[in-house]
Structure formats: structure tokens, C-alpha cells
PDB file of C-alpha atoms in Angstrom:
ATOM      1  CA  MET A   1       5.358-101.696  16.017  1.00 91.00           C
ATOM      2  CA  ARG A   2       5.153-105.387  15.118  1.00 86.00           C
ATOM      3  CA  HIS A   3       5.738-106.808  18.558  1.00 94.00           C
ATOM      4  CA  ARG A   4       4.644-110.452  18.907  1.00 91.00           C
ATOM      5  CA  VAL A   5       3.442-110.601  15.288  1.00 90.00           C
ATOM      6  CA  ALA A   6       4.987-113.817  14.015  1.00 89.00           C
ATOM      7  CA  HIS A   7       3.211-114.821  10.796  1.00 90.00           C
ATOM      8  CA  ARG A   8       1.792-113.339   7.619  1.00 91.00           C
ATOM      9  CA  LYS A   9      -1.991-113.427   7.245  1.00 93.00           C
ATOM     10  CA  LEU A  10      -1.789-113.699   3.420  1.00 92.00           C
ATOM     11  CA  GLY A  11      -5.218-112.080   3.071  1.00 93.00           C
ATOM     12  CA  ARG A  12      -7.010-115.163   4.421  1.00 94.00           C
ATOM     13  CA  VAL A  13      -8.831-116.191   7.543  1.00 95.00           C
ATOM     14  CA  THR A  14      -7.073-118.666   9.841  1.00 93.00           C
ATOM     15  CA  GLU A  15      -8.860-121.789   8.610  1.00 95.00           C
ATOM     16  CA  HIS A  16      -8.241-120.955   4.954  1.00 96.00           C
ATOM     17  CA  ARG A  17      -4.587-120.116   5.600  1.00 95.00           C
ATOM     18  CA  ILE A  18      -3.891-123.373   7.464  1.00 95.00           C
ATOM     19  CA  ALA A  19      -5.697-125.435   4.796  1.00 96.00           C
ATOM     20  CA  MET A  20      -3.630-123.749   2.080  1.00 95.00           C
ATOM     21  CA  LEU A  21      -0.355-124.435   3.913  1.00 95.00           C
ATOM     22  CA  ARG A  22      -1.338-128.081   4.416  1.00 96.00           C
ATOM     23  CA  ASN A  23      -2.119-128.489   0.716  1.00 96.00           C
ATOM     24  CA  GLN A  24       1.138-126.835  -0.310  1.00 96.00           C
ATOM     25  CA  ALA A  25       3.137-128.946   2.161  1.00 95.00           C
ATOM     26  CA  THR A  26       1.558-132.118   0.759  1.00 95.00           C
ATOM     27  CA  ALA A  27       2.410-131.067  -2.815  1.00 95.00           C
ATOM     28  CA  LEU A  28       5.971-130.108  -1.841  1.00 95.00           C
ATOM     29  CA  LEU A  29       6.665-133.435  -0.129  1.00 94.00           C
ATOM     30  CA  ARG A  30       5.107-135.371  -3.019  1.00 93.00           C
ATOM     31  CA  HIS A  31       6.927-133.631  -5.890  1.00 93.00           C
ATOM     32  CA  GLU A  32       9.876-132.197  -3.886  1.00 91.00           C
ATOM     33  CA  HIS A  33       9.431-128.781  -5.534  1.00 93.00           C
ATOM     34  CA  LEU A  34       6.711-126.159  -5.660  1.00 93.00           C
ATOM     35  CA  THR A  35       6.238-122.780  -7.378  1.00 95.00           C
ATOM     36  CA  THR A  36       4.313-120.095  -5.483  1.00 95.00           C
ATOM     37  CA  THR A  37       4.555-116.440  -4.471  1.00 96.00           C
ATOM     38  CA  VAL A  38       7.387-115.291  -2.197  1.00 96.00           C
ATOM     39  CA  PRO A  39       5.206-114.511   0.900  1.00 95.00           C
ATOM     40  CA  LYS A  40       3.529-117.942   0.681  1.00 96.00           C
ATOM     41  CA  ALA A  41       6.903-119.617   0.195  1.00 96.00           C
ATOM     42  CA  LYS A  42       8.298-117.893   3.291  1.00 95.00           C
ATOM     43  CA  GLU A  43       5.337-119.114   5.341  1.00 95.00           C
ATOM     44  CA  LEU A  44       5.538-122.615   3.883  1.00 95.00           C
ATOM     45  CA  ARG A  45       9.188-123.246   4.752  1.00 95.00           C
ATOM     46  CA  PRO A  46       8.875-123.361   8.581  1.00 94.00           C
ATOM     47  CA  PHE A  47       5.577-125.236   8.276  1.00 95.00           C
ATOM     48  CA  VAL A  48       7.162-128.037   6.206  1.00 96.00           C
ATOM     49  CA  GLU A  49      10.393-128.117   8.174  1.00 95.00           C
ATOM     50  CA  ARG A  50       8.495-128.642  11.419  1.00 95.00           C
ATOM     51  CA  ILE A  51       6.725-131.655   9.878  1.00 95.00           C
ATOM     52  CA  ILE A  52      10.031-133.122   8.673  1.00 94.00           C
ATOM     53  CA  THR A  53      11.569-132.572  12.130  1.00 94.00           C
ATOM     54  CA  VAL A  54       8.696-134.435  13.814  1.00 94.00           C
ATOM     55  CA  ALA A  55       9.116-137.379  11.433  1.00 94.00           C
ATOM     56  CA  LYS A  56      12.896-137.399  11.842  1.00 93.00           C
ATOM     57  CA  ARG A  57      12.645-137.249  15.647  1.00 91.00           C
ATOM     58  CA  GLY A  58      10.124-140.083  15.675  1.00 91.00           C
ATOM     59  CA  LEU A  59      12.435-142.316  13.622  1.00 89.00           C
ATOM     60  CA  ALA A  60      15.403-141.427  15.854  1.00 88.00           C
ATOM     61  CA  ASN A  61      13.440-142.233  19.011  1.00 85.00           C
ATOM     62  CA  GLY A  62      12.326-145.528  17.472  1.00 79.00           C
ATOM     63  CA  GLU A  63      15.913-146.529  16.767  1.00 76.00           C
ATOM     64  CA  ALA A  64      16.916-145.514  20.305  1.00 72.00           C
ATOM     65  CA  GLY A  65      14.123-147.707  21.653  1.00 65.00           C
ATOM     66  CA  ARG A  66      15.486-150.672  19.727  1.00 64.00           C
ATOM     67  CA  GLY A  67      18.877-150.177  21.373  1.00 60.00           C
ATOM     68  CA  LYS A  68      17.343-150.220  24.855  1.00 60.00           C
ATOM     69  CA  GLY A  69      15.558-153.441  24.090  1.00 57.00           C
ATOM     70  CA  ALA A  70      12.089-152.306  25.181  1.00 56.00           C
ATOM     71  CA  PRO A  71       9.628-154.510  23.293  1.00 57.00           C
ATOM     72  CA  GLY A  72       7.298-152.486  21.071  1.00 59.00           C
ATOM     73  CA  SER A  73       8.414-149.090  22.364  1.00 62.00           C
ATOM     74  CA  ASN A  74      10.026-148.139  19.033  1.00 68.00           C
ATOM     75  CA  ASP A  75       6.833-148.904  17.129  1.00 81.00           C
ATOM     76  CA  VAL A  76       4.831-146.759  19.543  1.00 88.00           C
ATOM     77  CA  ARG A  77       7.190-143.796  19.097  1.00 87.00           C
ATOM     78  CA  VAL A  78       7.118-144.025  15.306  1.00 90.00           C
ATOM     79  CA  LEU A  79       3.329-144.437  15.366  1.00 91.00           C
ATOM     80  CA  THR A  80       2.995-141.350  17.575  1.00 91.00           C
ATOM     81  CA  ALA A  81       5.128-139.352  15.152  1.00 92.00           C
ATOM     82  CA  ARG A  82       3.031-140.556  12.207  1.00 92.00           C
ATOM     83  CA  ARG A  83      -0.155-139.473  13.980  1.00 94.00           C
ATOM     84  CA  LEU A  84       1.294-136.050  14.715  1.00 93.00           C
ATOM     85  CA  VAL A  85       2.289-135.662  11.061  1.00 93.00           C
ATOM     86  CA  MET A  86      -1.102-136.838   9.800  1.00 93.00           C
ATOM     87  CA  GLN A  87      -2.760-133.961  11.625  1.00 93.00           C
ATOM     88  CA  ASP A  88      -1.374-131.759   8.839  1.00 93.00           C
ATOM     89  CA  LEU A  89      -0.862-134.236   5.968  1.00 92.00           C
ATOM     90  CA  GLN A  90      -4.007-136.132   5.033  1.00 89.00           C
ATOM     91  CA  ASP A  91      -2.389-138.185   2.253  1.00 92.00           C
ATOM     92  CA  ARG A  92      -1.103-141.572   3.472  1.00 93.00           C
ATOM     93  CA  GLU A  93       1.183-142.017   0.455  1.00 94.00           C
ATOM     94  CA  VAL A  94       2.944-138.719   1.213  1.00 94.00           C
ATOM     95  CA  VAL A  95       3.292-139.654   4.895  1.00 94.00           C
ATOM     96  CA  THR A  96       4.807-143.008   3.908  1.00 94.00           C
ATOM     97  CA  LYS A  97       7.254-141.268   1.572  1.00 93.00           C
ATOM     98  CA  LEU A  98       8.140-138.797   4.342  1.00 94.00           C
ATOM     99  CA  PHE A  99       9.023-141.544   6.838  1.00 93.00           C
ATOM    100  CA  ASP A 100      10.655-143.930   4.343  1.00 92.00           C
ATOM    101  CA  ALA A 101      12.658-141.587   2.089  1.00 92.00           C
ATOM    102  CA  ILE A 102      12.689-137.930   3.133  1.00 92.00           C
ATOM    103  CA  ALA A 103      13.248-138.096   6.907  1.00 92.00           C
ATOM    104  CA  PRO A 104      16.175-140.598   6.665  1.00 92.00           C
ATOM    105  CA  ARG A 105      17.770-138.332   4.033  1.00 92.00           C
ATOM    106  CA  PHE A 106      17.966-135.490   6.581  1.00 92.00           C
ATOM    107  CA  ALA A 107      18.950-137.655   9.562  1.00 90.00           C
ATOM    108  CA  SER A 108      22.316-135.908   9.979  1.00 90.00           C
ATOM    109  CA  ARG A 109      21.123-132.409   8.991  1.00 91.00           C
ATOM    110  CA  PRO A 110      20.174-130.077  11.878  1.00 90.00           C
ATOM    111  CA  GLY A 111      17.427-128.135  10.093  1.00 89.00           C
ATOM    112  CA  GLY A 112      17.281-126.178   6.864  1.00 92.00           C
ATOM    113  CA  TYR A 113      15.601-128.866   4.761  1.00 93.00           C
ATOM    114  CA  THR A 114      14.168-126.537   2.123  1.00 93.00           C
ATOM    115  CA  ARG A 115      15.566-124.001  -0.348  1.00 93.00           C
ATOM    116  CA  LEU A 116      13.853-120.883  -1.735  1.00 94.00           C
ATOM    117  CA  LEU A 117      14.788-119.651  -5.220  1.00 94.00           C
ATOM    118  CA  ARG A 118      13.339-116.445  -6.646  1.00 95.00           C
ATOM    119  CA  ILE A 119      12.393-117.002 -10.289  1.00 93.00           C
ATOM    120  CA  GLY A 120      10.963-113.663 -11.402  1.00 93.00           C
ATOM    121  CA  PHE A 121       7.580-111.997 -11.594  1.00 95.00           C
ATOM    122  CA  ARG A 122       4.215-113.416 -12.597  1.00 93.00           C
ATOM    123  CA  LYS A 123       2.464-112.089 -15.669  1.00 93.00           C
ATOM    124  CA  GLY A 124      -0.752-110.287 -14.920  1.00 91.00           C
ATOM    125  CA  ASP A 125      -0.232-108.951 -11.410  1.00 94.00           C
ATOM    126  CA  SER A 126       3.615-108.881 -11.326  1.00 94.00           C
ATOM    127  CA  ALA A 127       3.700-110.887  -8.098  1.00 95.00           C
ATOM    128  CA  GLU A 128       7.194-112.066  -7.224  1.00 95.00           C
ATOM    129  CA  MET A 129       7.422-115.823  -7.663  1.00 95.00           C
ATOM    130  CA  ALA A 130       9.674-118.325  -5.923  1.00 95.00           C
ATOM    131  CA  GLN A 131      10.401-122.021  -6.154  1.00 94.00           C
ATOM    132  CA  VAL A 132      10.554-123.990  -2.915  1.00 94.00           C
ATOM    133  CA  GLU A 133      12.393-127.307  -3.106  1.00 94.00           C
ATOM    134  CA  LEU A 134      13.808-129.884  -0.755  1.00 93.00           C
ATOM    135  CA  VAL A 135      17.575-129.778  -0.314  1.00 90.00           C
ATOM    136  CA  GLY A 136      19.125-132.715  -2.128  1.00 85.00           C
ATOM    137  CA  SER A 137      16.297-133.189  -4.616  1.00 78.00           C
ATOM    138  CA  GLU A 138      18.426-131.541  -7.340  1.00 66.00           C
ATOM    139  CA  TYR A 139      15.344-130.543  -9.298  1.00 59.00           C
ATOM    140  CA  ASP A 140      16.074-128.781 -12.587  1.00 61.00           C
ATOM    141  CA  PRO A 141      12.998-126.961 -13.959  1.00 54.00           C
ATOM    142  CA  LYS A 142      14.570-126.597 -17.434  1.00 59.00           C
ATOM    143  CA  ALA A 143      15.331-130.286 -17.844  1.00 63.00           C
ATOM    144  CA  LYS A 144      12.655-132.244 -19.653  1.00 57.00           C
ATOM    145  CA  THR A 145      11.405-135.424 -18.103  1.00 53.00           C
ATOM    146  CA  GLU A 146      11.340-138.645 -20.086  1.00 58.00           C
ATOM    147  CA  SER A 147       7.574-138.474 -20.436  1.00 54.00           C
ATOM    148  CA  GLU A 148       7.740-134.989 -21.939  1.00 61.00           C
ATOM    149  CA  LYS A 149      10.414-136.145 -24.374  1.00 63.00           C
ATOM    150  CA  THR A 150       8.277-139.072 -25.545  1.00 60.00           C
ATOM    151  CA  GLU A 151       5.250-136.803 -25.898  1.00 61.00           C
ATOM    152  CA  SER A 152       7.235-134.313 -27.961  1.00 62.00           C
ATOM    153  CA  ALA A 153       8.458-137.146 -30.207  1.00 61.00           C
ATOM    154  CA  LYS A 154       4.871-138.120 -31.063  1.00 59.00           C
ATOM    155  CA  PRO A 155       3.366-136.260 -34.050  1.00 58.00           C
ATOM    156  CA  LYS A 156       0.917-133.618 -32.957  1.00 59.00           C
ATOM    157  CA  THR A 157      -2.649-133.764 -34.230  1.00 58.00           C
ATOM    158  CA  LYS A 158      -3.311-131.090 -36.853  1.00 64.00           C
ATOM    159  CA  GLY A 159      -6.242-128.748 -36.682  1.00 73.00           C
ATOM    160  CA  VAL A 160      -8.396-127.554 -39.561  1.00 77.00           C
ATOM    161  CA  GLY A 161      -5.769-125.041 -40.683  1.00 78.00           C
ATOM    162  CA  GLY A 162      -3.040-127.674 -40.580  1.00 80.00           C
ATOM    163  CA  ARG A 163      -5.095-130.069 -42.699  1.00 81.00           C
ATOM    164  CA  LEU A 164      -5.822-127.337 -45.251  1.00 84.00           C
ATOM    165  CA  ARG A 165      -2.137-126.429 -45.498  1.00 84.00           C
ATOM    166  CA  ALA A 166      -1.194-130.093 -45.930  1.00 85.00           C
ATOM    167  CA  ALA A 167      -3.760-130.487 -48.735  1.00 84.00           C
ATOM    168  CA  ALA A 168      -2.464-127.336 -50.464  1.00 85.00           C
ATOM    169  CA  GLU A 169       1.104-128.671 -50.268  1.00 86.00           C
ATOM    170  CA  ARG A 170       0.002-131.973 -51.805  1.00 84.00           C
ATOM    171  CA  LEU A 171      -1.693-130.142 -54.700  1.00 84.00           C
ATOM    172  CA  ARG A 172       1.415-128.020 -55.284  1.00 83.00           C
ATOM    173  CA  SER A 173       3.645-131.078 -55.318  1.00 83.00           C
ATOM    174  CA  LYS A 174       1.398-132.791 -57.897  1.00 79.00           C
ATOM    175  CA  LYS A 175       1.447-129.686 -60.076  1.00 77.00           C
ATOM    176  CA  ASP A 176       5.241-129.499 -59.892  1.00 76.00           C
ATOM    177  CA  ASP A 177       5.512-133.168 -60.861  1.00 76.00           C
ATOM    178  CA  LYS A 178       3.378-132.583 -63.955  1.00 72.00           C
ATOM    179  CA  GLU A 179       5.490-129.620 -64.992  1.00 73.00           C
ATOM    180  CA  LYS A 180       8.650-131.679 -64.604  1.00 71.00           C
ATOM    181  CA  GLU A 181       7.267-134.441 -66.828  1.00 71.00           C
ATOM    182  CA  GLY A 182       6.881-131.931 -69.672  1.00 66.00           C
ATOM    183  CA  ALA A 183       4.095-130.733 -71.905  1.00 54.00           C
ATOM    184  CA  PRO A 184       1.378-133.264 -72.707  1.00 56.00           C
ATOM    185  CA  LYS A 185       1.451-135.094 -76.105  1.00 56.00           C
ATOM    186  CA  ALA A 186      -0.326-133.376 -79.021  1.00 54.00           C
ATOM    187  CA  SER A 187      -3.706-134.921 -79.686  1.00 56.00           C
ATOM    188  CA  THR A 188      -4.732-136.089 -83.165  1.00 56.00           C
ATOM    189  CA  LYS A 189      -8.092-134.390 -82.935  1.00 59.00           C
ATOM    190  CA  PRO A 190      -8.240-130.978 -84.564  1.00 57.00           C
ATOM    191  CA  SER A 191      -8.759-128.021 -82.378  1.00 57.00           C
ATOM    192  CA  LYS A 192     -11.958-126.059 -82.505  1.00 61.00           C
ATOM    193  CA  GLY A 193     -12.314-123.452 -85.267  1.00 58.00           C
ATOM    194  CA  VAL A 194      -9.894-125.168 -87.654  1.00 56.00           C
ATOM    195  CA  THR A 195     -11.509-126.769 -90.769  1.00 60.00           C
ATOM    196  CA  ARG A 196      -9.995-129.887 -92.268  1.00 60.00           C
ATOM    197  CA  LYS A 197      -9.023-129.714 -95.927  1.00 60.00           C
ATOM    198  CA  SER A 198     -11.058-132.095 -97.980  1.00 59.00           C
ATOM    199  CA  THR A 199      -9.105-134.352-100.342  1.00 63.00           C
ATOM    200  CA  THR A 200     -12.079-135.660-102.313  1.00 62.00           C
ATOM    201  CA  PRO A 201     -12.256-134.348-105.911  1.00 62.00           C
ATOM    202  CA  ARG A 202     -15.035-132.077-107.020  1.00 63.00           C
ATOM    203  CA  LYS A 203     -17.707-133.378-109.260  1.00 64.00           C
ATOM    204  CA  ALA A 204     -17.196-132.560-112.889  1.00 62.00           C
ATOM    205  CA  GLY A 205     -19.427-129.956-114.302  1.00 59.00           C
ATOM    206  CA  GLY A 206     -21.948-128.294-112.187  1.00 55.00           C
ATOM    207  CA  SER A 207     -22.709-124.691-111.868  1.00 51.00           C
TER     208      SER A 207
END
């Protein structure tokens, strides 16, 4: 029986498991999508959603404090929420993005901030993979970003084989050009093995 067994151990000790979830949560909030195995994705979803709820509640309490007119109380509530979030997220840029962009996006949503999409099986060990993304990010994995498009437009550097093939193509093109021009002009010099007929007269007499 699995009574009172709430979480997956994922084959790790507690410290390693929590560190992994913190790293994955930071990456998910930074890029708004993440590809991992299905068990890790299922453990990551409640972990990230709790962080987003803390940030959202802190912002809501700060706005409520402004309405009451208590001087500085809203800043204290937001600061407390930021400190609670920074226990799990060590990156200040991600925390700033969470409070400025992500938490206000879900202000009217009562939970369910992430989406889990199964994308197939991993080569090698056939582990089932899933993509976790924030709702509303509209991330399309098949769409190329602008940077990838510009990189693909640039000519790729050729290796040794590519340089050899290019040189062979240049030689072939030169040979084809010569054949198109026609046979070379006949030279005035006699070819080897052919004797020229002498036009000088023989001496009279002789033996």
C-alpha cells in the first residue's frame, strides 16, 4: 500500500532531488518551456506552480495594502514573497521576471499554470519524454527562431572533404570549357618521327 507516499524519489537522495527541481524550475521560468522525462515533469509541475502562487499572492497582498493606505506595508509583503521565492530560485533575473511578467499574467487564473505534453521516447533508453511549458507562452518547438534562421542563411564552413569536392568541381568545369572551345590549333612544328622532305637539289655527279 502507498499510504502517505506523496512524491517520487526519482532515484536520488533528498538533497539531490530538491537541487534538481530548483534547477529545472529556474530553467522553466527563464525559457517558459522545458523538455525532460515524464516522472520528472510530473514532480516539477506542483513545485513550479507553488512558486508562482507565492509570487502571485505577494503581489495581490501588496495591491491590497495600497488600498488600505498603510505606508510601506505593500512593499513589505512583496519583499516577503520575493524572499520566500528566492529560497528555491537563486537567480535574481528569473525572480524579477516572475514578479514582473509571469505572476501578473496568471492574476485571474486559480492554478494550473503549466502544461505537460508527451513528445515520444528518448533514443538510447526509451524513456518517455515530455515538454513542460507555461500556459500562455504559446511555444512552438517546430518554429525556428530568428537567430536560427540567420545562422542557417550564413554559408557553412567546409571541411577537408568539402574543399576537395569543390576543387574537383572547378577542375571539371575548366575541362568542360576547353572542350567547348574546340580542338587546339595545329602547330607548325612537325611531329616526332616524321622527316621533312628536302627541297635542295643533289650535287651533280658523285658516286
